[in-house]
Short mmCIF file of C-alpha atoms in Angstrom, two decimals:
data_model
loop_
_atom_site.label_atom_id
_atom_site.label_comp_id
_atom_site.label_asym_id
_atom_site.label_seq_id
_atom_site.Cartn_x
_atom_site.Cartn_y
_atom_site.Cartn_z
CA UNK A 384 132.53 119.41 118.22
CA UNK A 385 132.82 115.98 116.38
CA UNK A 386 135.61 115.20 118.11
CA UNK A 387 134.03 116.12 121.03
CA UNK A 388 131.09 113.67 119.89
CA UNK A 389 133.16 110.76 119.05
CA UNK A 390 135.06 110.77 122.29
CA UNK A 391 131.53 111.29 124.16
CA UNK A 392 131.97 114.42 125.99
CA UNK A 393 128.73 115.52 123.86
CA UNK A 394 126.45 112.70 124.39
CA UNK A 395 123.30 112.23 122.33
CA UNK A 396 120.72 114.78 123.25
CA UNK A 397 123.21 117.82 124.20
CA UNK A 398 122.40 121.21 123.55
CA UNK A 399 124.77 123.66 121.09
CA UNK A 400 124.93 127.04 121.77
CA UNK A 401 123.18 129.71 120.01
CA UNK A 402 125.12 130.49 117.04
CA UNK A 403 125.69 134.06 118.30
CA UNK A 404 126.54 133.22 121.78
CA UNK A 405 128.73 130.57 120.68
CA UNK A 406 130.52 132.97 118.23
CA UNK A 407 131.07 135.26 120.71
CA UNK A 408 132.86 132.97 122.90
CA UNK A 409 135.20 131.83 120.13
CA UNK A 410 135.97 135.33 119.00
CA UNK A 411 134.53 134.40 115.45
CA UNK A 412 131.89 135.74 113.17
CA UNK A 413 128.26 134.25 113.55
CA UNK A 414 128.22 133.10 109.83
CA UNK A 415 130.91 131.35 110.54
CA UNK A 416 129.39 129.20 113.30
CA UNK A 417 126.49 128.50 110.91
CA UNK A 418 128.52 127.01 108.63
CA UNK A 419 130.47 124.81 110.98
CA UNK A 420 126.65 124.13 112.64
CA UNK A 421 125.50 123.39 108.95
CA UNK A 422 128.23 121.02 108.44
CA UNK A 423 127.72 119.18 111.12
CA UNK A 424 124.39 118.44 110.19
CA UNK A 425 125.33 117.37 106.72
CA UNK A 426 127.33 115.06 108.35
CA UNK A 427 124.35 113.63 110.44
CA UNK A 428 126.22 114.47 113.96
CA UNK A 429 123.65 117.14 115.27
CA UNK A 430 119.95 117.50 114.24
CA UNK A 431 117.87 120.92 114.45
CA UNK A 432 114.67 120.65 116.17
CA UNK A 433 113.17 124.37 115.15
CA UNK A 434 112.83 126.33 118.55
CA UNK A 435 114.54 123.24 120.17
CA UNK A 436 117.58 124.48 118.76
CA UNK A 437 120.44 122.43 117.23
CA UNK A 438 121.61 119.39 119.54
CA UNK A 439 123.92 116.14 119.23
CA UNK A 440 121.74 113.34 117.53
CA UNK A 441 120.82 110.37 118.59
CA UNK A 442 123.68 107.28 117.76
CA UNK A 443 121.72 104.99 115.16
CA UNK A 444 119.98 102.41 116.80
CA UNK A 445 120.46 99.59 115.03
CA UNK A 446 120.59 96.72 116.83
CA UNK A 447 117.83 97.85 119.81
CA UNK A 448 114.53 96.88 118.02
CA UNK A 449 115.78 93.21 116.98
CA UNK A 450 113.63 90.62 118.75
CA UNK A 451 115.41 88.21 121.05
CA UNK A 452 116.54 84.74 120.29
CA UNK A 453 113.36 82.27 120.46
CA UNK A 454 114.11 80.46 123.74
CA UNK A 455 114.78 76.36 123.38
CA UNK A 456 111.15 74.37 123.32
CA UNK A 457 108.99 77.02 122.65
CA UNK A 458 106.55 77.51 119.81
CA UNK A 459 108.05 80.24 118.25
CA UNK A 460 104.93 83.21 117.23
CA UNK A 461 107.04 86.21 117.20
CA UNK A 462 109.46 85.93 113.79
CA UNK A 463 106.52 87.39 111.11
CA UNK A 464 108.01 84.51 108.89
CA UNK A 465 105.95 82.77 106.50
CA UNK A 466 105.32 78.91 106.72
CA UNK A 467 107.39 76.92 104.74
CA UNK A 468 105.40 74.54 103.51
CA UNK A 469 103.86 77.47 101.24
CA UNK A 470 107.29 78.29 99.96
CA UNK A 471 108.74 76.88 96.64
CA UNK A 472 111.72 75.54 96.09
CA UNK A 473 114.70 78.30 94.89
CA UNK A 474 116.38 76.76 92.14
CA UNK A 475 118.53 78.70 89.94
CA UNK A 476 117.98 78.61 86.41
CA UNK A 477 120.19 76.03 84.71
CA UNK A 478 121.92 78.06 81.88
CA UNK A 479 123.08 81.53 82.25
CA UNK A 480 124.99 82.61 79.36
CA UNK A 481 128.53 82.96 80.09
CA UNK A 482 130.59 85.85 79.12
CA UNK A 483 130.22 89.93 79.74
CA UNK A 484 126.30 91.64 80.12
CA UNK A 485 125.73 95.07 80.01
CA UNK A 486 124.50 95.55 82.85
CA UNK A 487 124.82 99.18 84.06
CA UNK A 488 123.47 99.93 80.30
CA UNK A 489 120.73 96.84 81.02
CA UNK A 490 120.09 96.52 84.36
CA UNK A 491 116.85 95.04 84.45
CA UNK A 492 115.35 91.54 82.65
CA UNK A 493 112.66 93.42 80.00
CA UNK A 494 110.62 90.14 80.52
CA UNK A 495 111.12 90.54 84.31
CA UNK A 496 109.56 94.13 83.84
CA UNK A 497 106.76 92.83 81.90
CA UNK A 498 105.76 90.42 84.45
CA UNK A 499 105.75 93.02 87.55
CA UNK A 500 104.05 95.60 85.19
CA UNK A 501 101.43 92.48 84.79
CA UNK A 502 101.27 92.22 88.52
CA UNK A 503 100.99 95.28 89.68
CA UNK A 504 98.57 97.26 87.08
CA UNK A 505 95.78 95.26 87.97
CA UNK A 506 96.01 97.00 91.47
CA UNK A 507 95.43 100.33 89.68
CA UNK A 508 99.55 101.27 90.34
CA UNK A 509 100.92 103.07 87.31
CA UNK A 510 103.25 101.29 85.82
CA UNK A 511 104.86 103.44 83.31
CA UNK A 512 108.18 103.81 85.46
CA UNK A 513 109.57 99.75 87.66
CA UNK A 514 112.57 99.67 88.92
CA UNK A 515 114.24 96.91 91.34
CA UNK A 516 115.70 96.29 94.10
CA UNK A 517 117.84 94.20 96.93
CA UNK A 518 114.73 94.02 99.05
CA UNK A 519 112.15 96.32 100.12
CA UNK A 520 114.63 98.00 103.08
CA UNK A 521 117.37 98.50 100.56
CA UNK A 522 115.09 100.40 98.34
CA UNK A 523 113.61 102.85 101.20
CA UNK A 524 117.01 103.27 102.61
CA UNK A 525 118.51 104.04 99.24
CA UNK A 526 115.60 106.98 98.46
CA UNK A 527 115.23 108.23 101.72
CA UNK A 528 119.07 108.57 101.80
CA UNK A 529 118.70 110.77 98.30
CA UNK A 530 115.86 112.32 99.16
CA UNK A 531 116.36 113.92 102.80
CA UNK A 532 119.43 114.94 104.66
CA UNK A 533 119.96 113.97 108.33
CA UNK A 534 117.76 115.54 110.79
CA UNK A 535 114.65 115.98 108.53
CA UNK A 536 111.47 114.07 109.62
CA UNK A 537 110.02 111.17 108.37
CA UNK A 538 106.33 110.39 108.53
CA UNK A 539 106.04 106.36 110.48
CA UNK A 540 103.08 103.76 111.27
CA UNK A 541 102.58 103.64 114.77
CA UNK A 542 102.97 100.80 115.93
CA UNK A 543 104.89 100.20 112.69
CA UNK A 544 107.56 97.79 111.13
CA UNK A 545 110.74 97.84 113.50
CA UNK A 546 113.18 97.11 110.73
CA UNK A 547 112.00 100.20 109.79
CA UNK A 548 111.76 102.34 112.39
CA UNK A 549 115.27 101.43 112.75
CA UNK A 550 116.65 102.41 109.55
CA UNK A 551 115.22 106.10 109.81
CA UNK A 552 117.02 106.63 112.94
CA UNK A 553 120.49 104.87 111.14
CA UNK A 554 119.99 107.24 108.58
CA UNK A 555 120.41 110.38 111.06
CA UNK A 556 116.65 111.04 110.22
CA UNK A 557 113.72 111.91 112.74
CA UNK A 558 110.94 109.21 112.99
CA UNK A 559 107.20 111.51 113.72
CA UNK A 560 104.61 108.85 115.07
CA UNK A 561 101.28 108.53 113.00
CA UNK A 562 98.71 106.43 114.67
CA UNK A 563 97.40 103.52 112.63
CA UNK A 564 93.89 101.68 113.24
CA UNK A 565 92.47 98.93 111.11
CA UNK A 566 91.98 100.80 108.20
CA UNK A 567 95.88 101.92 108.52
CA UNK A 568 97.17 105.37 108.30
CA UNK A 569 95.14 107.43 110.08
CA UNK A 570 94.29 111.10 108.12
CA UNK A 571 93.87 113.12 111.27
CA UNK A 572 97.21 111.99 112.45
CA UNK A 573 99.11 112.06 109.35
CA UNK A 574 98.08 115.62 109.00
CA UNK A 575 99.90 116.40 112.34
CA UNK A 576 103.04 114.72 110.70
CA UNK A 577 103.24 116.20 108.11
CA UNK A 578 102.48 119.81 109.86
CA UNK A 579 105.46 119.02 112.34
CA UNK A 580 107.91 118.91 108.93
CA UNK A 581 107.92 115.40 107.47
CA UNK A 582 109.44 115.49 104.06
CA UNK A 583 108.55 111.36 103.40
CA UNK A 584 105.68 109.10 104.49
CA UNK A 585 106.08 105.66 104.31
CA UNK A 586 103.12 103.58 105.04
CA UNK A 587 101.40 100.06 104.07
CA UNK A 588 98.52 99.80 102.13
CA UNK A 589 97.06 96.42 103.56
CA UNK A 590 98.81 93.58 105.94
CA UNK A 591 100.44 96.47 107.91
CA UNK A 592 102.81 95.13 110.39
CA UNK A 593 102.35 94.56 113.35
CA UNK A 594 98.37 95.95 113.51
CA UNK A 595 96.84 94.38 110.04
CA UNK A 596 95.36 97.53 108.86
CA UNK A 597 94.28 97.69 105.46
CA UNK A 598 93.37 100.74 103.22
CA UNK A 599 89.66 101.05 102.87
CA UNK A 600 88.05 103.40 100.39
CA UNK A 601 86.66 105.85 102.05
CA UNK A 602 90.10 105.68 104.18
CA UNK A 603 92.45 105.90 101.02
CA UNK A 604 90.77 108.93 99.92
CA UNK A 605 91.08 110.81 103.35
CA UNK A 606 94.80 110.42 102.71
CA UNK A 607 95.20 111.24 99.57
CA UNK A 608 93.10 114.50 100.55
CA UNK A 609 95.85 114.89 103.44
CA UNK A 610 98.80 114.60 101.48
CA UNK A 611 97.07 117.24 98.53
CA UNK A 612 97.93 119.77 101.08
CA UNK A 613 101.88 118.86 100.91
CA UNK A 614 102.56 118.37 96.89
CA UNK A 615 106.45 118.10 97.68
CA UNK A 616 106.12 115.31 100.25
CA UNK A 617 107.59 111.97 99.01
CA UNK A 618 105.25 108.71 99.77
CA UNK A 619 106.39 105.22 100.21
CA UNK A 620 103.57 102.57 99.80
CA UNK A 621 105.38 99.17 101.26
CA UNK A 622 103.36 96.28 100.11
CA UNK A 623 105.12 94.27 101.84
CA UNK A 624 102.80 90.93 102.00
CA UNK A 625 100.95 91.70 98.72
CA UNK A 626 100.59 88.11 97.13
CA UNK A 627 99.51 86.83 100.14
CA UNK A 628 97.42 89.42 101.76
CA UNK A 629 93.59 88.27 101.15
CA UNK A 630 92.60 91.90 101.63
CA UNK A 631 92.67 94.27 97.88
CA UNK A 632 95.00 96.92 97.53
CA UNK A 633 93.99 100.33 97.56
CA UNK A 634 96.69 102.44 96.33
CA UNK A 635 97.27 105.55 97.21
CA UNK A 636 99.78 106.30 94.11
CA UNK A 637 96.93 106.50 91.04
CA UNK A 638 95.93 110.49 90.73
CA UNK A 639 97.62 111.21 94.27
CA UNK A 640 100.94 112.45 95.37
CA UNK A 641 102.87 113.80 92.86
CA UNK A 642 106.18 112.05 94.35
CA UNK A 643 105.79 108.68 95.13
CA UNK A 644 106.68 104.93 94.64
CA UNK A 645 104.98 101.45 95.19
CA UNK A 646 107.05 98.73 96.63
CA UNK A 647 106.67 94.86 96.53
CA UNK A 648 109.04 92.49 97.46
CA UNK A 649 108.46 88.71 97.46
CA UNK A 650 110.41 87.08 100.95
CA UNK A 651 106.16 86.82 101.99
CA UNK A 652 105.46 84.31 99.44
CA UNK A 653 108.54 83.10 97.74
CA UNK A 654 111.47 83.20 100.23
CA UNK A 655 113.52 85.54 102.00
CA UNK A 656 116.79 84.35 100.27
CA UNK A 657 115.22 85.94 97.20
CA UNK A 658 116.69 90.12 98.33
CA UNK A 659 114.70 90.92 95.41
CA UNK A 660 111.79 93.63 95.37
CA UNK A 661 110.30 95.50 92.28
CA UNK A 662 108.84 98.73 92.40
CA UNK A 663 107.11 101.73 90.76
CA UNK A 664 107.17 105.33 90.97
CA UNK A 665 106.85 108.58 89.56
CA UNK A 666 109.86 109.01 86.95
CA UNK A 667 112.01 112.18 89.07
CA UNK A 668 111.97 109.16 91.96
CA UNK A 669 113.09 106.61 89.44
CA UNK A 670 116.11 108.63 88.42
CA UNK A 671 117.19 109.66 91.62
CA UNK A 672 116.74 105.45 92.88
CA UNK A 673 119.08 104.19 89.49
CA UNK A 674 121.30 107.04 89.83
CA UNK A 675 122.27 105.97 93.40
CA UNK A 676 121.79 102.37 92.51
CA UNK A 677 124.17 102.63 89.53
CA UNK A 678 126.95 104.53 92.57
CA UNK A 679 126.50 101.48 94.76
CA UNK A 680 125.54 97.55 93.77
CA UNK A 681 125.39 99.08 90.10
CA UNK A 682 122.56 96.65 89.35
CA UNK A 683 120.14 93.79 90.99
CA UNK A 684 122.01 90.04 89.43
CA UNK A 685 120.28 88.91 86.42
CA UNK A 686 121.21 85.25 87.88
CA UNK A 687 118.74 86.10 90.72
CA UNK A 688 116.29 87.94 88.21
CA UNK A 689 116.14 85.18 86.04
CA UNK A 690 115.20 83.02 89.41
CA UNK A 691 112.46 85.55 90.36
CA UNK A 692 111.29 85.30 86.91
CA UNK A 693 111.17 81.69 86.45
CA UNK A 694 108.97 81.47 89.94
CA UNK A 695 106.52 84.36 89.08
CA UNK A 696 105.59 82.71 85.65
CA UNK A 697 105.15 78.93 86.87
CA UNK A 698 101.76 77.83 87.76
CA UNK A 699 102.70 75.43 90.13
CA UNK A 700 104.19 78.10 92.44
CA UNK A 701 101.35 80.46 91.55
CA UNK A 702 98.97 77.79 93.03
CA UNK A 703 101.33 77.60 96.19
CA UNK A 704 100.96 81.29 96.80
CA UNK A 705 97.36 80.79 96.26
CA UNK A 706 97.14 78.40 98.84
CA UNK A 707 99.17 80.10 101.18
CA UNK A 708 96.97 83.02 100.69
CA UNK A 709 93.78 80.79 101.72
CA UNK A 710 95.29 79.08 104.87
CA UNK A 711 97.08 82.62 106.21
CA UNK A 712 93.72 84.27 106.05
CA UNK A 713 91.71 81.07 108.16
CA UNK A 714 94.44 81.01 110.66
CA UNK A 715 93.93 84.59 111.32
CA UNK A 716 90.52 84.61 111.67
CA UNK A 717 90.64 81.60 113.64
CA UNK A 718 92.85 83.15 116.26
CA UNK A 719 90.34 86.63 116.06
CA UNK A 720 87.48 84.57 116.56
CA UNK A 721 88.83 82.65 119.40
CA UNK A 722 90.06 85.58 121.20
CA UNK A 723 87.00 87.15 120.80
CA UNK A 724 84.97 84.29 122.36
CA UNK A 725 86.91 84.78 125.64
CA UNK A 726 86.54 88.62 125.70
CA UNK A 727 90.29 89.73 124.63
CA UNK A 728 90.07 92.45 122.11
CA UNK A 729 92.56 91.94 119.02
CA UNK A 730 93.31 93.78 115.34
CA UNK A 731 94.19 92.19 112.48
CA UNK A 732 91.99 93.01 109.76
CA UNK A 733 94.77 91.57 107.00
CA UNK A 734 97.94 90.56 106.56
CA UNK A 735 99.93 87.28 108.57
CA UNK A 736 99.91 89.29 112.15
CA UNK A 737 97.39 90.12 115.18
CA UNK A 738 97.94 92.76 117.37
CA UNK A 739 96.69 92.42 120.84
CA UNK A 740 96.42 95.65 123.20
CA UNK A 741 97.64 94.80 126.89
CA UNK A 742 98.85 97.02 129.95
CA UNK A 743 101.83 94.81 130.71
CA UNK A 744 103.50 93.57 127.62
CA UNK A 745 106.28 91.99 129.95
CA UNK A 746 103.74 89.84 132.32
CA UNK A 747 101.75 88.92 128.93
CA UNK A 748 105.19 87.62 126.85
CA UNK A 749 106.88 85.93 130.09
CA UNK A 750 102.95 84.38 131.26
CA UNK A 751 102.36 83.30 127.61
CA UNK A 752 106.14 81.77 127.63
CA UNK A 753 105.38 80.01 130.91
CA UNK A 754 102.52 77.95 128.54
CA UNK A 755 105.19 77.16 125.73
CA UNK A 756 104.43 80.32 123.38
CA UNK A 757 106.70 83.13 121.88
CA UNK A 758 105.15 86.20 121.23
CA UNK A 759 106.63 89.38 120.12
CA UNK A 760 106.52 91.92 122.89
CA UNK A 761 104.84 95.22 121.30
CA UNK A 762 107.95 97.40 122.58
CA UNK A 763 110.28 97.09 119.63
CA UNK A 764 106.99 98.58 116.92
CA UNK A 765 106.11 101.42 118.96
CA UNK A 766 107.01 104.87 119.03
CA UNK A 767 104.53 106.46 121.11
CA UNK A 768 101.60 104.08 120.78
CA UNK A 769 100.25 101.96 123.71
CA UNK A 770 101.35 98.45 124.70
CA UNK A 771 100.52 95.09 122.81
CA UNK A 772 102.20 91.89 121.61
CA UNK A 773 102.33 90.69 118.35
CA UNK A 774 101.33 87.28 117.54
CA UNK A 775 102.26 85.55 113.71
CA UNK A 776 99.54 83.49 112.63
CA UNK A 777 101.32 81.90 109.57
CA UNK A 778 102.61 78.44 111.27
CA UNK A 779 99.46 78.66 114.02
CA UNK A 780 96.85 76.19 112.77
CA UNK A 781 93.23 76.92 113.59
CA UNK A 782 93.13 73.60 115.69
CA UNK A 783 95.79 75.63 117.85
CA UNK A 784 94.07 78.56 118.09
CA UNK A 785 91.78 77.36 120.80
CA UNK A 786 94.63 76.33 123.38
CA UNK A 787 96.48 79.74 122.39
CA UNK A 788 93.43 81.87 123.15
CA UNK A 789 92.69 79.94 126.08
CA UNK A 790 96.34 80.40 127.01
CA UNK A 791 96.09 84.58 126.77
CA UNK A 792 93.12 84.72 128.86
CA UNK A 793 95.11 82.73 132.06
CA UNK A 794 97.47 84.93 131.60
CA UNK A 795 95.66 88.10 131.64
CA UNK A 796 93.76 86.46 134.89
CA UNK A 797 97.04 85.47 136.23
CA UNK A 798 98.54 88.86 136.07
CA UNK A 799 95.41 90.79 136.84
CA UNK A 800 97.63 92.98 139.07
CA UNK A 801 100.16 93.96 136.64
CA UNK A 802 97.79 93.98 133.70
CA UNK A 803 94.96 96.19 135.10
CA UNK A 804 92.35 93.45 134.84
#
């Protein structure tokens, strides 16, 4: 059968016999099938889908979500990037000690840990256990590969981050939709999830991408009620845009799911050359994140530690992010408010994104390209959520908004037809 999958006589989707009827054919025992069937799925080739039976999986998309190159001339509003001018400069720190560290027996900067203990425990996250990380995706890959085998489900925003949508499906796992709204997650649908089999939610707490839903009270403790019901479930909290995000954090790891872990990372606010995230978590998910850690990279680089560091303690970039903060959250509303005016209903209660609902992403992205902007077509965040495009705000300056909203509006009267007026 793998060979048979390799050489693509079993193509993605196909059906496996019934163990029995299988066995039967071959002339061997039905526990031997099962094995062979459960090996296979160890190995991430077929998946079991309960009364589905056991097929081939799907081949890892990995590539299929990433957005298109920016066309020449265009003012480019589909990257999610932050604007540079908020960004410091990444110098590395002068002196590094030469000579061996230990740094499988000390893998993390105790003054490092201090500081992201600092930072987070004002945001009520318990901070007993940090680790780090080479980025935010490294970390969720590394514990969802730990913590599930291929074919089990995993609990995703819809419309959610693509990056991330991707990597469940590289990791032989099975994505199950969960509607979001502007308040994020929402409890009736991540009940259904979590029903259907999903062993891991991963979610954002505020700035989700690409709607801009944001926990609110009454919201966080609907899904803390939800996830109650499923003690064994792991949760992963992606605060993705945290710094930067005007709206508060509302975690849903203080006196909630028993497994679970908080993750920051800092491309939002001080570069994405810096694959450096920190998190927290309960202290089984800590040892089963080092233990693979220690397997792989063995450690994050104190060299790039001792960078994060040095930018996380200096005033002068902590007025930057400050700033940045300010301007991301006025060129959002800007954009909102303009929309609004002309009748064009948008979300994007936090965060550096708005999400605008359309019938026709196609006629929206090429009409809106035919004015000199590059949105993000909605396709690539979706699972089984309706159309949209995605529009970064970060480099749009209010004084743009105007033309831009002015822009979307031809465009939906333009292709009334298509669009469904």
């Amino acid at each position: 059968m793998e060979r048979g999958v390799a050489e693509g006589a079993l193509a993605p989707g196909t059906a496996l016999p019934p163990v029995r009827r299988l066995a039967d054919d071959l002339g061997v025992s039905p526990g031997t099938v099962a094995t062979a069937y459960k090996e296979l799925r160890g190995r991430g080739i077929v998946v079991t889908r309960g009364r589905g039976g056991t097929v081939v999986a799907p081949a890892p998309a990995v590539a299929s979500r990433r957005p298109p190159k920016v066309p020449p001339g265009l003012r480019d509003l589909a990257g999610g990037h932050p604007d540079p001018a908020f960004l410091p400069g990444l110098v590395p720190p002068s002196r590094l000690a030469p000579g061996a560290r230990s740094h499988r027996s000390t893998p993390r900067l105790a003054r490092l840990e201090e500081v992201v203990r600092d930072w987070l425990r004002p945001d009520g996250v318990p901070v007993e256990h940090v680790t780090f990380a080479h980025g935010a995706l490294d970390l969720v890959g590394r514990l969802l590969s730990v913590e599930l085998r291929p074919g089990d489900a995993v609990a995703m925003e819809d419309p959610g981050y693509h990056h991330l949508l991707d990597l469940v499906t590289a990791l032989g796992l099975r994505s199950v939709p969960v509607a979001v709204d502007d308040e994020g997650m929402r409890p009736d649908a991540l009940r259904r999830a979590l029903r259907a089999g999903a062993w891991a939610v991963v979610c954002s707490p505020r700035g989700q991408n690409p709607y801009g839903g944001c926990f609110s009270p009454e919201r966080r403790e609907a899904l803390v009620d939800v996830l109650r019901e499923a003690p064994d479930v792991l949760v992963v909290e992606n605060d993705h845009a945290s710094a930067v995000t005007d709206a508060p954090l509302r975690t849903l790891t203080a006196d909630g799911p028993a497994r679970w872990v908080h993750v920051r990372t800092v491309s939002k606010f001080l570069g994405a050359d810096l694959r450096w995230a920190a998190a927290a978590c309960d202290a089984t998910t800590l040892a089963r994140h080092d233990g693979r850690l220690l397997l792989t990279s063995g450690w994050v680089s104190h060299l790039l530690q001792e960078t994060v560091h040095g930018l996380m303690t200096d005033e002068g970039t902590r007025a930057l992010v400050s700033r940045a903060r300010a301007a991301y959250t006025a060129r959002r509303d800007a954009l909102l408010g303009e929309l609004a005016f002309r009748g064009i209903p948008a979300h994007g209660a936090s965060g550096m994104n708005v999400w605008v609902p359309v019938a026709d992403e196609s006629a929206v992205v090429n009409g809106l390209r035919s004015y000199g902007w590059w949105v993000a077509a909605g396709a690539r965040f979706r699972l089984s959520s309706g159309p949209g495009v995605r529009i970064s705000v970060a480099e749009l300056e209010p004084a743009d908004a105007a033309r831009l909203a002015s822009d979307f509006a031809a465009v939906l009267g333009e292709s009334e037809a298509t669009y469904g007026g």
